[in-house]
């Protein structure tokens, strides 16, 4: 059996990194950790996790994955707030895919103690 590295870019195996969040074994402790786990969920096409970690007021009914999309990397550019001591946070990132990249500043809030994605602004 081979161990897959985590798509989020942190060293370590998927199962012990973002995979544990996807399985519900541990909540993401920071806004950045949630951002990384959501990126990995897009790579893995884990709709249930994405919807579960989306703020109720902005959550779509479903996630439409582009079958041709191939995510190739995540770069965290800046974080603001989002620690265990905050109720809100932002994460600015660049997510690369075959043929381009997505640059976004995402907003996160805590709902019932858990970090959730609220929305984001596309940059450049």
JSON list of C-alpha atoms in Angstrom, two decimals:
[
{"chain": "A", "resi": 1, "resn": "UNK", "atom": "CA", "xyz": [0.00, 0.00, 0.00]},
{"chain": "A", "resi": 2, "resn": "UNK", "atom": "CA", "xyz": [1.35, 3.43, -0.91]},
{"chain": "A", "resi": 3, "resn": "UNK", "atom": "CA", "xyz": [0.81, 6.58, 1.11]},
{"chain": "A", "resi": 4, "resn": "UNK", "atom": "CA", "xyz": [-0.52, 9.54, -0.85]},
{"chain": "A", "resi": 5, "resn": "UNK", "atom": "CA", "xyz": [0.80, 12.98, 0.05]},
{"chain": "A", "resi": 6, "resn": "UNK", "atom": "CA", "xyz": [-1.83, 15.52, 1.01]},
{"chain": "A", "resi": 7, "resn": "UNK", "atom": "CA", "xyz": [-2.97, 17.81, -1.83]},
{"chain": "A", "resi": 8, "resn": "UNK", "atom": "CA", "xyz": [-3.02, 20.82, 0.53]},
{"chain": "A", "resi": 9, "resn": "UNK", "atom": "CA", "xyz": [0.76, 21.19, 0.29]},
{"chain": "A", "resi": 10, "resn": "UNK", "atom": "CA", "xyz": [1.67, 20.42, 3.89]},
{"chain": "A", "resi": 11, "resn": "UNK", "atom": "CA", "xyz": [4.12, 17.58, 4.45]},
{"chain": "A", "resi": 12, "resn": "UNK", "atom": "CA", "xyz": [2.43, 14.37, 5.41]},
{"chain": "A", "resi": 13, "resn": "UNK", "atom": "CA", "xyz": [-0.03, 11.83, 4.18]},
{"chain": "A", "resi": 14, "resn": "UNK", "atom": "CA", "xyz": [-3.54, 12.75, 3.05]},
{"chain": "A", "resi": 15, "resn": "UNK", "atom": "CA", "xyz": [-5.14, 10.37, 5.58]},
{"chain": "A", "resi": 16, "resn": "UNK", "atom": "CA", "xyz": [-3.46, 12.02, 8.58]},
{"chain": "A", "resi": 17, "resn": "UNK", "atom": "CA", "xyz": [-3.68, 15.57, 7.22]},
{"chain": "A", "resi": 18, "resn": "UNK", "atom": "CA", "xyz": [-6.85, 16.73, 5.44]},
{"chain": "A", "resi": 19, "resn": "UNK", "atom": "CA", "xyz": [-8.31, 13.24, 5.23]},
{"chain": "A", "resi": 20, "resn": "UNK", "atom": "CA", "xyz": [-9.04, 13.25, 8.97]},
{"chain": "A", "resi": 21, "resn": "UNK", "atom": "CA", "xyz": [-11.10, 16.44, 8.55]},
{"chain": "A", "resi": 22, "resn": "UNK", "atom": "CA", "xyz": [-12.94, 14.98, 5.57]},
{"chain": "A", "resi": 23, "resn": "UNK", "atom": "CA", "xyz": [-13.82, 11.85, 7.57]},
{"chain": "A", "resi": 24, "resn": "UNK", "atom": "CA", "xyz": [-15.06, 13.98, 10.50]},
{"chain": "A", "resi": 25, "resn": "UNK", "atom": "CA", "xyz": [-12.39, 12.62, 12.86]},
{"chain": "A", "resi": 26, "resn": "UNK", "atom": "CA", "xyz": [-11.20, 16.14, 13.76]},
{"chain": "A", "resi": 27, "resn": "UNK", "atom": "CA", "xyz": [-12.44, 19.64, 12.96]},
{"chain": "A", "resi": 28, "resn": "UNK", "atom": "CA", "xyz": [-10.11, 22.10, 11.27]},
{"chain": "A", "resi": 29, "resn": "UNK", "atom": "CA", "xyz": [-8.58, 24.10, 14.17]},
{"chain": "A", "resi": 30, "resn": "UNK", "atom": "CA", "xyz": [-7.93, 27.32, 12.20]},
{"chain": "A", "resi": 31, "resn": "UNK", "atom": "CA", "xyz": [-9.30, 29.15, 9.18]},
{"chain": "A", "resi": 32, "resn": "UNK", "atom": "CA", "xyz": [-6.12, 28.26, 7.26]},
{"chain": "A", "resi": 33, "resn": "UNK", "atom": "CA", "xyz": [-6.51, 24.57, 8.11]},
{"chain": "A", "resi": 34, "resn": "UNK", "atom": "CA", "xyz": [-10.11, 24.73, 6.89]},
{"chain": "A", "resi": 35, "resn": "UNK", "atom": "CA", "xyz": [-8.98, 26.45, 3.68]},
{"chain": "A", "resi": 36, "resn": "UNK", "atom": "CA", "xyz": [-6.39, 23.73, 3.09]},
{"chain": "A", "resi": 37, "resn": "UNK", "atom": "CA", "xyz": [-8.91, 20.96, 3.81]},
{"chain": "A", "resi": 38, "resn": "UNK", "atom": "CA", "xyz": [-11.47, 22.54, 1.47]},
{"chain": "A", "resi": 39, "resn": "UNK", "atom": "CA", "xyz": [-8.87, 22.77, -1.31]},
{"chain": "A", "resi": 40, "resn": "UNK", "atom": "CA", "xyz": [-8.14, 19.07, -0.75]},
{"chain": "A", "resi": 41, "resn": "UNK", "atom": "CA", "xyz": [-11.88, 18.37, -0.84]},
{"chain": "A", "resi": 42, "resn": "UNK", "atom": "CA", "xyz": [-12.06, 20.01, -4.27]},
{"chain": "A", "resi": 43, "resn": "UNK", "atom": "CA", "xyz": [-9.14, 17.84, -5.41]},
{"chain": "A", "resi": 44, "resn": "UNK", "atom": "CA", "xyz": [-10.90, 14.74, -4.01]},
{"chain": "A", "resi": 45, "resn": "UNK", "atom": "CA", "xyz": [-14.36, 15.91, -5.19]},
{"chain": "A", "resi": 46, "resn": "UNK", "atom": "CA", "xyz": [-15.75, 15.53, -1.66]},
{"chain": "A", "resi": 47, "resn": "UNK", "atom": "CA", "xyz": [-19.05, 17.41, -2.01]},
{"chain": "A", "resi": 48, "resn": "UNK", "atom": "CA", "xyz": [-20.34, 16.39, 1.43]},
{"chain": "A", "resi": 49, "resn": "UNK", "atom": "CA", "xyz": [-17.34, 17.95, 3.19]},
{"chain": "A", "resi": 50, "resn": "UNK", "atom": "CA", "xyz": [-17.50, 21.14, 1.15]},
{"chain": "A", "resi": 51, "resn": "UNK", "atom": "CA", "xyz": [-21.20, 21.62, 1.92]},
{"chain": "A", "resi": 52, "resn": "UNK", "atom": "CA", "xyz": [-20.71, 20.73, 5.60]},
{"chain": "A", "resi": 53, "resn": "UNK", "atom": "CA", "xyz": [-18.00, 23.40, 5.93]},
{"chain": "A", "resi": 54, "resn": "UNK", "atom": "CA", "xyz": [-19.89, 26.14, 4.05]},
{"chain": "A", "resi": 55, "resn": "UNK", "atom": "CA", "xyz": [-21.69, 28.83, 6.07]},
{"chain": "A", "resi": 56, "resn": "UNK", "atom": "CA", "xyz": [-25.46, 28.13, 6.14]},
{"chain": "A", "resi": 57, "resn": "UNK", "atom": "CA", "xyz": [-26.31, 31.61, 4.82]},
{"chain": "A", "resi": 58, "resn": "UNK", "atom": "CA", "xyz": [-24.09, 31.27, 1.71]},
{"chain": "A", "resi": 59, "resn": "UNK", "atom": "CA", "xyz": [-24.11, 27.49, 1.14]},
{"chain": "A", "resi": 60, "resn": "UNK", "atom": "CA", "xyz": [-25.24, 26.38, -2.33]},
{"chain": "A", "resi": 61, "resn": "UNK", "atom": "CA", "xyz": [-27.61, 23.46, -2.78]},
{"chain": "A", "resi": 62, "resn": "UNK", "atom": "CA", "xyz": [-24.82, 21.43, -4.39]},
{"chain": "A", "resi": 63, "resn": "UNK", "atom": "CA", "xyz": [-21.28, 21.65, -5.71]},
{"chain": "A", "resi": 64, "resn": "UNK", "atom": "CA", "xyz": [-20.82, 21.28, -9.44]},
{"chain": "A", "resi": 65, "resn": "UNK", "atom": "CA", "xyz": [-17.38, 19.83, -10.15]},
{"chain": "A", "resi": 66, "resn": "UNK", "atom": "CA", "xyz": [-15.84, 20.38, -13.56]},
{"chain": "A", "resi": 67, "resn": "UNK", "atom": "CA", "xyz": [-14.80, 16.88, -14.66]},
{"chain": "A", "resi": 68, "resn": "UNK", "atom": "CA", "xyz": [-11.91, 18.32, -16.67]},
{"chain": "A", "resi": 69, "resn": "UNK", "atom": "CA", "xyz": [-10.48, 20.36, -13.77]},
{"chain": "A", "resi": 70, "resn": "UNK", "atom": "CA", "xyz": [-7.13, 19.11, -12.44]},
{"chain": "A", "resi": 71, "resn": "UNK", "atom": "CA", "xyz": [-5.92, 21.01, -9.37]},
{"chain": "A", "resi": 72, "resn": "UNK", "atom": "CA", "xyz": [-2.13, 21.10, -9.18]},
{"chain": "A", "resi": 73, "resn": "UNK", "atom": "CA", "xyz": [-1.19, 23.08, -6.07]},
{"chain": "A", "resi": 74, "resn": "UNK", "atom": "CA", "xyz": [-2.10, 25.47, -3.27]},
{"chain": "A", "resi": 75, "resn": "UNK", "atom": "CA", "xyz": [-0.13, 28.46, -2.05]},
{"chain": "A", "resi": 76, "resn": "UNK", "atom": "CA", "xyz": [-1.24, 30.34, 1.07]},
{"chain": "A", "resi": 77, "resn": "UNK", "atom": "CA", "xyz": [-0.27, 34.00, 0.56]},
{"chain": "A", "resi": 78, "resn": "UNK", "atom": "CA", "xyz": [-1.66, 35.67, 3.69]},
{"chain": "A", "resi": 79, "resn": "UNK", "atom": "CA", "xyz": [-3.85, 34.98, 6.70]},
{"chain": "A", "resi": 80, "resn": "UNK", "atom": "CA", "xyz": [-5.68, 37.36, 9.01]},
{"chain": "A", "resi": 81, "resn": "UNK", "atom": "CA", "xyz": [-7.25, 36.23, 12.26]},
{"chain": "A", "resi": 82, "resn": "UNK", "atom": "CA", "xyz": [-8.64, 32.74, 12.04]},
{"chain": "A", "resi": 83, "resn": "UNK", "atom": "CA", "xyz": [-6.83, 31.24, 15.04]},
{"chain": "A", "resi": 84, "resn": "UNK", "atom": "CA", "xyz": [-8.30, 29.43, 18.02]},
{"chain": "A", "resi": 85, "resn": "UNK", "atom": "CA", "xyz": [-8.72, 32.87, 19.62]},
{"chain": "A", "resi": 86, "resn": "UNK", "atom": "CA", "xyz": [-10.71, 34.47, 16.78]},
{"chain": "A", "resi": 87, "resn": "UNK", "atom": "CA", "xyz": [-14.29, 34.24, 15.54]},
{"chain": "A", "resi": 88, "resn": "UNK", "atom": "CA", "xyz": [-13.49, 35.41, 12.00]},
{"chain": "A", "resi": 89, "resn": "UNK", "atom": "CA", "xyz": [-10.57, 35.08, 9.66]},
{"chain": "A", "resi": 90, "resn": "UNK", "atom": "CA", "xyz": [-9.36, 35.57, 6.11]},
{"chain": "A", "resi": 91, "resn": "UNK", "atom": "CA", "xyz": [-7.06, 33.48, 3.96]},
{"chain": "A", "resi": 92, "resn": "UNK", "atom": "CA", "xyz": [-5.60, 34.76, 0.72]},
{"chain": "A", "resi": 93, "resn": "UNK", "atom": "CA", "xyz": [-4.44, 31.95, -1.54]},
{"chain": "A", "resi": 94, "resn": "UNK", "atom": "CA", "xyz": [-3.56, 30.92, -5.04]},
{"chain": "A", "resi": 95, "resn": "UNK", "atom": "CA", "xyz": [-4.87, 27.55, -6.18]},
{"chain": "A", "resi": 96, "resn": "UNK", "atom": "CA", "xyz": [-3.26, 26.31, -9.37]},
{"chain": "A", "resi": 97, "resn": "UNK", "atom": "CA", "xyz": [-4.90, 24.08, -11.90]},
{"chain": "A", "resi": 98, "resn": "UNK", "atom": "CA", "xyz": [-3.83, 22.73, -15.24]},
{"chain": "A", "resi": 99, "resn": "UNK", "atom": "CA", "xyz": [-3.96, 25.80, -17.48]},
{"chain": "A", "resi": 100, "resn": "UNK", "atom": "CA", "xyz": [-4.20, 28.57, -14.87]},
{"chain": "A", "resi": 101, "resn": "UNK", "atom": "CA", "xyz": [-4.78, 29.60, -11.29]},
{"chain": "A", "resi": 102, "resn": "UNK", "atom": "CA", "xyz": [-7.42, 31.00, -8.97]},
{"chain": "A", "resi": 103, "resn": "UNK", "atom": "CA", "xyz": [-6.44, 33.87, -6.64]},
{"chain": "A", "resi": 104, "resn": "UNK", "atom": "CA", "xyz": [-8.94, 34.53, -3.85]},
{"chain": "A", "resi": 105, "resn": "UNK", "atom": "CA", "xyz": [-9.29, 36.14, -0.43]},
{"chain": "A", "resi": 106, "resn": "UNK", "atom": "CA", "xyz": [-11.71, 33.91, 1.47]},
{"chain": "A", "resi": 107, "resn": "UNK", "atom": "CA", "xyz": [-13.67, 34.85, 4.58]},
{"chain": "A", "resi": 108, "resn": "UNK", "atom": "CA", "xyz": [-14.32, 32.39, 7.39]},
{"chain": "A", "resi": 109, "resn": "UNK", "atom": "CA", "xyz": [-16.44, 32.48, 10.56]},
{"chain": "A", "resi": 110, "resn": "UNK", "atom": "CA", "xyz": [-17.05, 30.18, 13.46]},
{"chain": "A", "resi": 111, "resn": "UNK", "atom": "CA", "xyz": [-20.51, 28.64, 13.65]},
{"chain": "A", "resi": 112, "resn": "UNK", "atom": "CA", "xyz": [-21.20, 26.61, 16.79]},
{"chain": "A", "resi": 113, "resn": "UNK", "atom": "CA", "xyz": [-17.44, 26.58, 17.42]},
{"chain": "A", "resi": 114, "resn": "UNK", "atom": "CA", "xyz": [-16.48, 25.20, 14.00]},
{"chain": "A", "resi": 115, "resn": "UNK", "atom": "CA", "xyz": [-14.77, 27.13, 11.20]},
{"chain": "A", "resi": 116, "resn": "UNK", "atom": "CA", "xyz": [-16.85, 27.50, 8.03]},
{"chain": "A", "resi": 117, "resn": "UNK", "atom": "CA", "xyz": [-16.25, 29.18, 4.69]},
{"chain": "A", "resi": 118, "resn": "UNK", "atom": "CA", "xyz": [-18.44, 32.27, 4.16]},
{"chain": "A", "resi": 119, "resn": "UNK", "atom": "CA", "xyz": [-17.41, 33.69, 0.79]},
{"chain": "A", "resi": 120, "resn": "UNK", "atom": "CA", "xyz": [-14.50, 35.18, -1.07]},
{"chain": "A", "resi": 121, "resn": "UNK", "atom": "CA", "xyz": [-13.30, 37.84, -3.44]},
{"chain": "A", "resi": 122, "resn": "UNK", "atom": "CA", "xyz": [-11.43, 36.91, -6.60]},
{"chain": "A", "resi": 123, "resn": "UNK", "atom": "CA", "xyz": [-8.20, 38.86, -6.97]},
{"chain": "A", "resi": 124, "resn": "UNK", "atom": "CA", "xyz": [-6.27, 39.83, -10.14]}
]
